[in-house]
CSV table of C-alpha atoms and ligand atoms in Angstrom, one decimal:
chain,number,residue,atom,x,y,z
A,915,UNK,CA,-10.7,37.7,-16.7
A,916,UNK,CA,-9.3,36.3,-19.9
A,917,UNK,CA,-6.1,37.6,-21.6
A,918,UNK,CA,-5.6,37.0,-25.0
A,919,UNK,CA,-2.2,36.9,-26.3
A,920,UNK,CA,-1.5,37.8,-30.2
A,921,UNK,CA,-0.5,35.3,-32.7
A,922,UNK,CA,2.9,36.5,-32.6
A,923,UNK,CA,3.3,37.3,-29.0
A,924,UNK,CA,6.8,36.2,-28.0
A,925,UNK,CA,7.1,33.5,-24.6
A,926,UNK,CA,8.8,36.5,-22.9
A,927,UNK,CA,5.1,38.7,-23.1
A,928,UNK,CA,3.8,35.5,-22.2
A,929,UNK,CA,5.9,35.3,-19.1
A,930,UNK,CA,5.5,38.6,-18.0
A,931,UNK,CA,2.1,38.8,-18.0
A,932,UNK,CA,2.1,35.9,-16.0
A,933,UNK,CA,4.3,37.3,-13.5
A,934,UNK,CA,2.6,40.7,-13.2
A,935,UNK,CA,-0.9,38.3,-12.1
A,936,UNK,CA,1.3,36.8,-9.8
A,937,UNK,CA,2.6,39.9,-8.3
A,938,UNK,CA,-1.3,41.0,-7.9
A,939,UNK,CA,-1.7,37.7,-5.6
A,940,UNK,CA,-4.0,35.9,-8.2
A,941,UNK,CA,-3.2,32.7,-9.9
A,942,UNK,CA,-2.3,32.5,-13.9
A,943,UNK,CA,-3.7,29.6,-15.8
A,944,UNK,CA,-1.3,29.4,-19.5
A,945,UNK,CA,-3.6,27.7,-22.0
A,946,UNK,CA,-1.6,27.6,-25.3
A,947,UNK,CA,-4.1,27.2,-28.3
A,948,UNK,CA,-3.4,26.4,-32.3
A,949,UNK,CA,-3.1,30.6,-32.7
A,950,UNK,CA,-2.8,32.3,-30.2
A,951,UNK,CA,-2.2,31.9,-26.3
A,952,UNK,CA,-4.8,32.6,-23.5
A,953,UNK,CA,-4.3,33.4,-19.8
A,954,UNK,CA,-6.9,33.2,-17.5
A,955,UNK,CA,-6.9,34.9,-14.3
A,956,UNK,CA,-8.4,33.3,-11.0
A,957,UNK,CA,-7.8,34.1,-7.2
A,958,UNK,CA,-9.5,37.8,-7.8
A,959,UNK,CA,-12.5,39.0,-6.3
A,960,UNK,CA,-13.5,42.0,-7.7
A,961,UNK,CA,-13.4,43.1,-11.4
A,962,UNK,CA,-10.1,43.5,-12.5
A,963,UNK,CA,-9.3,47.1,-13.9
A,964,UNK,CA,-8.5,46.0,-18.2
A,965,UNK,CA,-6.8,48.5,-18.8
A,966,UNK,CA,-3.7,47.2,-17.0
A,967,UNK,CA,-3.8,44.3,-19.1
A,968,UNK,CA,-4.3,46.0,-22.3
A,969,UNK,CA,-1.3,48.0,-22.7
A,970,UNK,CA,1.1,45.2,-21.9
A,971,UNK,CA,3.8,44.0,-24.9
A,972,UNK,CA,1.7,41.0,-26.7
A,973,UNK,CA,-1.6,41.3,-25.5
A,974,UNK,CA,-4.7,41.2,-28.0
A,975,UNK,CA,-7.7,41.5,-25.5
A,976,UNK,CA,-9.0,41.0,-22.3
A,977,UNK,CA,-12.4,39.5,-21.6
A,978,UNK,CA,-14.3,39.8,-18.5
A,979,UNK,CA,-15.6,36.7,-17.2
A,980,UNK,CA,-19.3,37.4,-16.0
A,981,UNK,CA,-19.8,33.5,-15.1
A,982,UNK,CA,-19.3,32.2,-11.7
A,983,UNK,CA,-16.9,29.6,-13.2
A,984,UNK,CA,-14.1,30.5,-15.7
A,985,UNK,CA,-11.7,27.3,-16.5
A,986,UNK,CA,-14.4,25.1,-17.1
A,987,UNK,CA,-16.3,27.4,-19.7
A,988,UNK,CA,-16.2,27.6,-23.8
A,989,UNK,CA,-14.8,31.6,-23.3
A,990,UNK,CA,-11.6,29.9,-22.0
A,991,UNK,CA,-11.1,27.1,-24.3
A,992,UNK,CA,-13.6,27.2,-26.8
A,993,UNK,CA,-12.8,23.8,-28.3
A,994,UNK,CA,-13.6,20.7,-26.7
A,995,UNK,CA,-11.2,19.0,-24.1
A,996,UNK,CA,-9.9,15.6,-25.0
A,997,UNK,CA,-8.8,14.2,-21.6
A,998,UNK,CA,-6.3,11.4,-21.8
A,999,UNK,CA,-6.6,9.2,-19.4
A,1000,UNK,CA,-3.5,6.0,-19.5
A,1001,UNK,CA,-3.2,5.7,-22.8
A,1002,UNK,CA,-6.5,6.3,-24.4
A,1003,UNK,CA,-8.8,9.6,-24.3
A,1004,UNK,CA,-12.1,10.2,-23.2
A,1005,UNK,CA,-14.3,13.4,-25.0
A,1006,UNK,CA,-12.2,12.2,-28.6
A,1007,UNK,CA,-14.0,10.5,-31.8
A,1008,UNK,CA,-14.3,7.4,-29.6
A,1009,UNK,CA,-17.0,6.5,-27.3
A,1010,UNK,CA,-15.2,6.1,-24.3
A,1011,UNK,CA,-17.0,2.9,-22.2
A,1012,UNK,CA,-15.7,2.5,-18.5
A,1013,UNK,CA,-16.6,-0.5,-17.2
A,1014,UNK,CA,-16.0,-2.8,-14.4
A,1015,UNK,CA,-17.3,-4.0,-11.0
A,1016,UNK,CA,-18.8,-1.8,-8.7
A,1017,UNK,CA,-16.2,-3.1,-5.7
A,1018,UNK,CA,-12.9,-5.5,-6.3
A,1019,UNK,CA,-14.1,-8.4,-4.2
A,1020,UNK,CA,-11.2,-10.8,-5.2
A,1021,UNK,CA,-8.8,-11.6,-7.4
A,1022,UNK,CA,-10.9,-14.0,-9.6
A,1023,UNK,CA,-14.1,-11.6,-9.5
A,1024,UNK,CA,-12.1,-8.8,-10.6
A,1025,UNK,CA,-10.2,-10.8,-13.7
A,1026,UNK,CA,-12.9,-12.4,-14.6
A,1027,UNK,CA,-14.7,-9.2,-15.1
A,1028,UNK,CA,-11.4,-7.4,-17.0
A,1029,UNK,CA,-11.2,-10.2,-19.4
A,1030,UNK,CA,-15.3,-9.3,-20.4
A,1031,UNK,CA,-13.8,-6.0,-20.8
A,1032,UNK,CA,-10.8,-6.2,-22.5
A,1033,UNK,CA,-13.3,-8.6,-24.2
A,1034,UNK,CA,-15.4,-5.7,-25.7
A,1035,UNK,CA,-13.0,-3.2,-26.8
A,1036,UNK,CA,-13.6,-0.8,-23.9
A,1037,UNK,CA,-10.2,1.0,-22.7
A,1038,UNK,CA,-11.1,1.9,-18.8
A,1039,UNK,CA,-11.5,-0.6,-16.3
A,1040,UNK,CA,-13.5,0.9,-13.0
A,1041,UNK,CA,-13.9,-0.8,-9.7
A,1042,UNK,CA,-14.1,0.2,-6.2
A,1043,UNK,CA,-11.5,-0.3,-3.5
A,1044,UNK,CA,-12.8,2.6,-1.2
A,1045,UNK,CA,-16.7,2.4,-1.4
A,1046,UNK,CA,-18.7,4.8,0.1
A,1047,UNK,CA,-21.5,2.9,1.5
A,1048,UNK,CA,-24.6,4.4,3.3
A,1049,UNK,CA,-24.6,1.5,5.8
A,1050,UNK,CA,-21.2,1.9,8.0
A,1051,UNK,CA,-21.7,-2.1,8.5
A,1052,UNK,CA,-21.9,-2.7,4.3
A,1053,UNK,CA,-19.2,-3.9,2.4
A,1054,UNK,CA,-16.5,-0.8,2.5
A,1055,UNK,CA,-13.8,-2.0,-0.4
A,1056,UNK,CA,-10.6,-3.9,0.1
A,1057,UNK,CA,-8.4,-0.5,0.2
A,1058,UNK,CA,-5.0,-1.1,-1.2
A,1059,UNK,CA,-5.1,-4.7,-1.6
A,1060,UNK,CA,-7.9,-3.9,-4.4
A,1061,UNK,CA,-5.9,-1.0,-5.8
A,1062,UNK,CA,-3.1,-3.7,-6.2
A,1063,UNK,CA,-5.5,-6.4,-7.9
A,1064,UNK,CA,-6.2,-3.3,-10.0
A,1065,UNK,CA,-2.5,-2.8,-11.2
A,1066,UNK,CA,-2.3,-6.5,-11.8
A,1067,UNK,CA,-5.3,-6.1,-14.1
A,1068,UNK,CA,-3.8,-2.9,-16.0
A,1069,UNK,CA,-0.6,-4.8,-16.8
A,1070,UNK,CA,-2.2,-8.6,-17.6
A,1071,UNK,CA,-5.1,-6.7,-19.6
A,1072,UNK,CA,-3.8,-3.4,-20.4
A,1073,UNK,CA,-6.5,-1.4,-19.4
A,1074,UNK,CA,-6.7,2.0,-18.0
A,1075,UNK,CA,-7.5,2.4,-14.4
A,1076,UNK,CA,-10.4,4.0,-12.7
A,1077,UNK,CA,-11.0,4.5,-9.3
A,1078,UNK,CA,-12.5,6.2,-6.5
A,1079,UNK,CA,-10.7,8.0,-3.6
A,1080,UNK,CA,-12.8,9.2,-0.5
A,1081,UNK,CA,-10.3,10.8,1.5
A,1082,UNK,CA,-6.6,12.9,0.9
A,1083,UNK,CA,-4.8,9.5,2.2
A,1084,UNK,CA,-6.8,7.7,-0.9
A,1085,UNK,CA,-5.8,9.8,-3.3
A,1086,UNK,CA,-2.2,9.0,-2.5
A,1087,UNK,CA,-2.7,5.8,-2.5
A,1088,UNK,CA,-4.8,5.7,-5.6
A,1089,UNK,CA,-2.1,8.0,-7.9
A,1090,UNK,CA,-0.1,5.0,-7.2
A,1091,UNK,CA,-1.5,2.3,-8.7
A,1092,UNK,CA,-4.6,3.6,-11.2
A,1093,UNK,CA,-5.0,6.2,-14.1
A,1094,UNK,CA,-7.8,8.6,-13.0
A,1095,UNK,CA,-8.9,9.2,-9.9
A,1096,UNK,CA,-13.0,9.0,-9.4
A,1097,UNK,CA,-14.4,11.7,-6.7
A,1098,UNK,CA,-18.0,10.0,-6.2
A,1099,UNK,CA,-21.3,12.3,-5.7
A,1100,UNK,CA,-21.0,12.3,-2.2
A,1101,UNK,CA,-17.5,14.0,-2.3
A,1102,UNK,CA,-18.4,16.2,-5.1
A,1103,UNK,CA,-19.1,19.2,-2.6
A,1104,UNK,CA,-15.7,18.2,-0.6
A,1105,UNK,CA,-14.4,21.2,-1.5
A,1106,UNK,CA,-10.8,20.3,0.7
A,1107,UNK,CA,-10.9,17.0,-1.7
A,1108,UNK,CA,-11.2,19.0,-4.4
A,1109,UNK,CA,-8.4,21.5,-3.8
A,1110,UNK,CA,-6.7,18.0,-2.8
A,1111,UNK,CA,-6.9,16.9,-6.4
A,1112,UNK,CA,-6.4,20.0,-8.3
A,1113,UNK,CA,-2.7,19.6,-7.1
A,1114,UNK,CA,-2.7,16.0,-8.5
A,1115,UNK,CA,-1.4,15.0,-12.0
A,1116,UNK,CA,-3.7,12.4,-12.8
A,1117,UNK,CA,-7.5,13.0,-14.8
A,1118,UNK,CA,-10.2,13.2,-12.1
A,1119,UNK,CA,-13.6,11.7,-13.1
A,1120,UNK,CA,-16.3,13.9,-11.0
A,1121,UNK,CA,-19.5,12.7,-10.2
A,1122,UNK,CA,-22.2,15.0,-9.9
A,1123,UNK,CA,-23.8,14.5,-6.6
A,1124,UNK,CA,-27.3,13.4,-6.1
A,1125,UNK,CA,-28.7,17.3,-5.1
A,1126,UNK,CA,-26.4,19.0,-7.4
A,1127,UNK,CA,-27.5,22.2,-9.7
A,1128,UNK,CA,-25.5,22.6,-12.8
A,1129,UNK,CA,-23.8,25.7,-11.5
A,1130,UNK,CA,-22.7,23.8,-8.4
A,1131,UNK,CA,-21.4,20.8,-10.8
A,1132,UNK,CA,-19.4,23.2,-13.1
A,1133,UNK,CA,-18.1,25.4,-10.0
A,1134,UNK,CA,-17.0,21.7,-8.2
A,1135,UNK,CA,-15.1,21.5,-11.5
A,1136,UNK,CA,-13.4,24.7,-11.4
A,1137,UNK,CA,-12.2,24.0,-8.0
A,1138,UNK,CA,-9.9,20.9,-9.7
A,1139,UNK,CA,-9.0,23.2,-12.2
A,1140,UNK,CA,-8.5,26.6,-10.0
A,1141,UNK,CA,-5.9,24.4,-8.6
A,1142,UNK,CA,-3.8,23.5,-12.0
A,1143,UNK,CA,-5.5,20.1,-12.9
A,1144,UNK,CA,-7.3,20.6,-15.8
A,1145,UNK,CA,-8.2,17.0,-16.7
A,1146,UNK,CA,-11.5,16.6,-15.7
A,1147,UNK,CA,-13.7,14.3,-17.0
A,1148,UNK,CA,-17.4,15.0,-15.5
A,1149,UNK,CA,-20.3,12.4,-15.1
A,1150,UNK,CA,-24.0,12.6,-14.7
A,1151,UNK,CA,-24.7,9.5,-12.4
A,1152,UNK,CA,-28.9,10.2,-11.2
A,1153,UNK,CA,-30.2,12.7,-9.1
A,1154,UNK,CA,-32.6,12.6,-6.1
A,1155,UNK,CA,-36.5,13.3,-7.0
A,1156,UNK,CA,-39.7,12.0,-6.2
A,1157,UNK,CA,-39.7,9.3,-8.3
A,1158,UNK,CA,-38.9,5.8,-6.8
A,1159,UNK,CA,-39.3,3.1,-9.8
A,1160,UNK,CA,-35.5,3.6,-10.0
A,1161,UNK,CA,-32.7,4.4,-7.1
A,1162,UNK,CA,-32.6,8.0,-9.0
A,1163,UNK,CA,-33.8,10.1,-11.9
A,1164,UNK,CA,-31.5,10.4,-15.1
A,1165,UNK,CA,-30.8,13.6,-16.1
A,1166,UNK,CA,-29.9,13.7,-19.2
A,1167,UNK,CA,-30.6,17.5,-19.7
A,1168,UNK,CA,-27.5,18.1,-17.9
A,1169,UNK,CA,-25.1,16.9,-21.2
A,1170,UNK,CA,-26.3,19.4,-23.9
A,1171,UNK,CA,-26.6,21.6,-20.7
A,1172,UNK,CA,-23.1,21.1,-19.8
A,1173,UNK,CA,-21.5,20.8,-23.5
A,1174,UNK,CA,-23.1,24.5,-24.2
A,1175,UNK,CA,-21.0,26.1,-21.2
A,1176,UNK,CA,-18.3,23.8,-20.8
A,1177,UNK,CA,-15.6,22.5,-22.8
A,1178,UNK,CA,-15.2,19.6,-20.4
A,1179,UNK,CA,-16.3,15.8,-21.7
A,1180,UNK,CA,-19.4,14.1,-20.2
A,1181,UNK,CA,-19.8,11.1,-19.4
A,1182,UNK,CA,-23.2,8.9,-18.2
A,1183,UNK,CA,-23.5,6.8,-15.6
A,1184,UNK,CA,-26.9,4.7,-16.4
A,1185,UNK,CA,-26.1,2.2,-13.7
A,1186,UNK,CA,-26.1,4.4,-10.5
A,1187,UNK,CA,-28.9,6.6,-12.3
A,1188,UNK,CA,-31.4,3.4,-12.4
A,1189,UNK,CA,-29.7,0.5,-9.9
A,1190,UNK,CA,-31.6,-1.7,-12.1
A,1191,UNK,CA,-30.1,-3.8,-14.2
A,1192,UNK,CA,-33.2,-4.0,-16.9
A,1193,UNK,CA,-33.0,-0.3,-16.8
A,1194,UNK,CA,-29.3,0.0,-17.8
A,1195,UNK,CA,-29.3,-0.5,-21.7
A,1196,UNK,CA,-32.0,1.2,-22.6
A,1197,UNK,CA,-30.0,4.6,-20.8
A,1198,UNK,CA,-27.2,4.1,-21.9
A,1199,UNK,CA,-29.0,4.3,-25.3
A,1200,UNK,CA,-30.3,7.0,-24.6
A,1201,UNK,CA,-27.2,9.0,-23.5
A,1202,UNK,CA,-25.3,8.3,-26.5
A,1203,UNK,CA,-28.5,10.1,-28.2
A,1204,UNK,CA,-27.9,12.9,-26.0
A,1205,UNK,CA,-24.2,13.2,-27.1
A,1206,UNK,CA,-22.7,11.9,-24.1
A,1207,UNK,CA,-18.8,11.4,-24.5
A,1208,UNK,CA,-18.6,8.3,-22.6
A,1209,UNK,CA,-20.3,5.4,-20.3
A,1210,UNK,CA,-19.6,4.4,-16.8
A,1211,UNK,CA,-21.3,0.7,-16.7
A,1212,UNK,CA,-21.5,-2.2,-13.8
A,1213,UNK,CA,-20.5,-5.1,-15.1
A,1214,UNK,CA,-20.0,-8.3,-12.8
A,1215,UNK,CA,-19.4,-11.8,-13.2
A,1216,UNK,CA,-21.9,-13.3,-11.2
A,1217,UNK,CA,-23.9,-10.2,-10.0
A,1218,UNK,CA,-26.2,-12.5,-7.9
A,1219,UNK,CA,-23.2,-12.6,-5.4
A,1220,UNK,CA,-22.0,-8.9,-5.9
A,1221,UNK,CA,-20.8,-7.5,-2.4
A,1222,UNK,CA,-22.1,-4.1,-3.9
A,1223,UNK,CA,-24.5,-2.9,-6.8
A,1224,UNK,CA,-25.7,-6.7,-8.2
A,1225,UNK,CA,-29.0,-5.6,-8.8
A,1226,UNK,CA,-27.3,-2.9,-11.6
A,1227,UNK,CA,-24.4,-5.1,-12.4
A,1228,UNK,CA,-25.0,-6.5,-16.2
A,1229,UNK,CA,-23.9,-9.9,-16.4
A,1230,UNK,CA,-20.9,-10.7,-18.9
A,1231,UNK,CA,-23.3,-11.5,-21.5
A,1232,UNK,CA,-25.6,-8.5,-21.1
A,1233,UNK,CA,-22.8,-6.0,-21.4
A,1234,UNK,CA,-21.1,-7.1,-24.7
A,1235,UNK,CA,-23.9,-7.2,-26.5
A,1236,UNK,CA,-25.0,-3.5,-25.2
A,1237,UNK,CA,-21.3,-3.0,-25.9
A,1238,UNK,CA,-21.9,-3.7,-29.8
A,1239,UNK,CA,-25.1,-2.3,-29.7
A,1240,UNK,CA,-23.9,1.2,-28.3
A,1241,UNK,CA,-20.9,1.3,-31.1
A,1242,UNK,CA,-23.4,1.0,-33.6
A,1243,UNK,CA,-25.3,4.2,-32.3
A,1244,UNK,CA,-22.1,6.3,-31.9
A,1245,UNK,CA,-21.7,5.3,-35.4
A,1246,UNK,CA,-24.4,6.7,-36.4
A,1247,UNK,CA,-25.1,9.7,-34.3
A,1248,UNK,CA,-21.5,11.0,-35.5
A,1249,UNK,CA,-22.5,10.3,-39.1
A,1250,UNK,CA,-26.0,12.1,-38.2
A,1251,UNK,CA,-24.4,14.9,-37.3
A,1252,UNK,CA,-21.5,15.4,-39.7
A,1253,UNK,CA,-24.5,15.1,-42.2
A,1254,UNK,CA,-26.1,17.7,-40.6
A,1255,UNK,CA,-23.0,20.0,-40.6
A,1256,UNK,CA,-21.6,19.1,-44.2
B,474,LIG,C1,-19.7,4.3,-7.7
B,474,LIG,O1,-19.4,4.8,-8.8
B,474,LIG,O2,-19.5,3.1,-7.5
B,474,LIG,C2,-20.5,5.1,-6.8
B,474,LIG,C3,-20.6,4.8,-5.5
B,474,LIG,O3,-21.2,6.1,-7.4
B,474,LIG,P1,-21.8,7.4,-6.9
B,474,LIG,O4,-20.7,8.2,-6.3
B,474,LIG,O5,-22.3,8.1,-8.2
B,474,LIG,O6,-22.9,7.1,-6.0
B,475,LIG,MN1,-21.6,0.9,-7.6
């Protein structure tokens, strides 16, 4: 359930409202909003009785929540969410480009790749230090000596960190050194992860996982959020289908999909969604058609001798020119549509 505070509802209403959901054993969630204040309810099971709410000083309405999710949804927060992430945003005006390595491999590898894209204008900076491999005898990331090489990058470069945590003990370790934390497709059903990083302060980046419905993607959200963090960034990074002339199948019905329930930015992940690197511009093309708020893209220095990814890894060249090219689309997609709105 949502409680609607009025325009001039004092702090004190706001308060006790909070403290009566409290009292109930449910969990209050303050979202404060240009006019007026909103309090979302989670933690119940059944339907909550309205009433109750109703007649308390400095409350407008209720609303019942019918969908399994309630954080993550435009009844909450009907506006869009800008997440900032460092010192930049992702889901703002900007097309927001994350790009990087799929693994740190070593110090030259990984600053020859930030200067590329510090190079382009991008503001995030991703690579691996815990990979989740499928082979236990792959390549499994550097752990924190990566997440170090990663700090060194953010200060020579200025870039904001990105990267992956696979376990409670890398999430620890990652807070410490990067901006947003990634949970990767395979985690995004780890629902003890989850709870893990709803308690943290930093933005989350969740992937959707390769089997994942849109329900179960929005409700892995909510599970962040249920727990206080409510900077989550998601990203559609391939699915699983029958199809094999690419490692998986796009889905780029999932980002009008999501931006019609949810007020949560998007972002696409052509490089995981094809693993090939001819594949990769053309989809990220297409994304930024779709309205996606952001990229994730592989970029590697010499991608022939990539520990991880190099047959999706563009080279240096390859990914400032789609750089250029894909600020040229936003461009005009966002003059498109404020056409199509004037
Ligand atoms: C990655 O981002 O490097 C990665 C392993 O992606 P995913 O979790 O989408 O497979
Ligand atoms: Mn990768």
């Amino acid at each position: 359930m949502l409680i609607v505070m009025k325009p001039n509802a004092t702090q004190k209403d706001i308060s006790c409202v909070v403290e009566i959901i409290e009292k109930l054993g449910y969990k209050a969630h303050i979202l404060p909003g240009a006019a007026t204040t909103v309090v979302g309810i989670t933690g119940n099971q059944g339907a909550l009785d309205s009433a109750y709410f109703e007649n308390l000083s400095g409350v407008a309405e209720t609303i019942r929540v019918t969908k399994p999710y309630k954080l993550v949804t435009r009844d909450w927060k009907p506006n869009k969410s800008v997440i900032k992430v460092g010192n930049a945003e992702i889901g703002g005006d900007e097309l927001a480009v994350i790009a990087g390595p799929c693994a740190v491999e070593s110090r030259e590898q990984v600053f020859k790749a930030a200067e590329v894209v510090a190079k382009s204008g991008a503001k995030f900076f991703r690579g691996g230090a815990f990979k989740p491999r499928t082979s236990p005898y792959s390549f499994q990331g550097k752990g924190e000596e990566a997440l170090k090489l990663l700090a060194e990058v953010k200060e020579k470069f200025g870039l904001n960190i990105v990267t992956e945590a696979m376990d409670e003990r890398g999430v620890d370790l990652v807070e410490k050194y990067a901006d947003c934390i990634q949970i990767g497709a395979r985690n995004m059903q780890n629902f003890s992860l989850l709870k893990y990083v709803g308690k943290s302060r930093k933005p989350i980046l969740l992937k959707r996982s390769m089997s994942a419905t849109l329900d179960e993607f929005l409700l892995a959200a909510e599970y962040i959020m249920a727990e206080g963090n409510y900077n989550v960034i998601l990203c559609e990074r391939g699915i699983r289908t029958f199809s094999d002339h690419a490692r998986n199948t796009l889905d780029l019905s999932i980002v009008p999909a999501v931006q019609r329930i949810s007020h949560l930015p998007i972002v696409v992940d052509p490089s995981h969604a094809s693993g090939k690197n001819y594949m990769v511009a053309p989809l990220a093309k297409a994304s930024i058609a779709v309205g996606a708020d952001g990229l994730l893209i592989e970029v590697h220095p010499f991608p022939q001798k990539a520990l991880c990814d190099g047959a999706q890894a563009l080279t240096p060249a390859q990914y400032l020119e789609l750089y250029r090219q894909i600020q040229i689309m936003h461009k005009i997609i966002c003059e498109c549509e404020e056409v199509a709105f004037a």
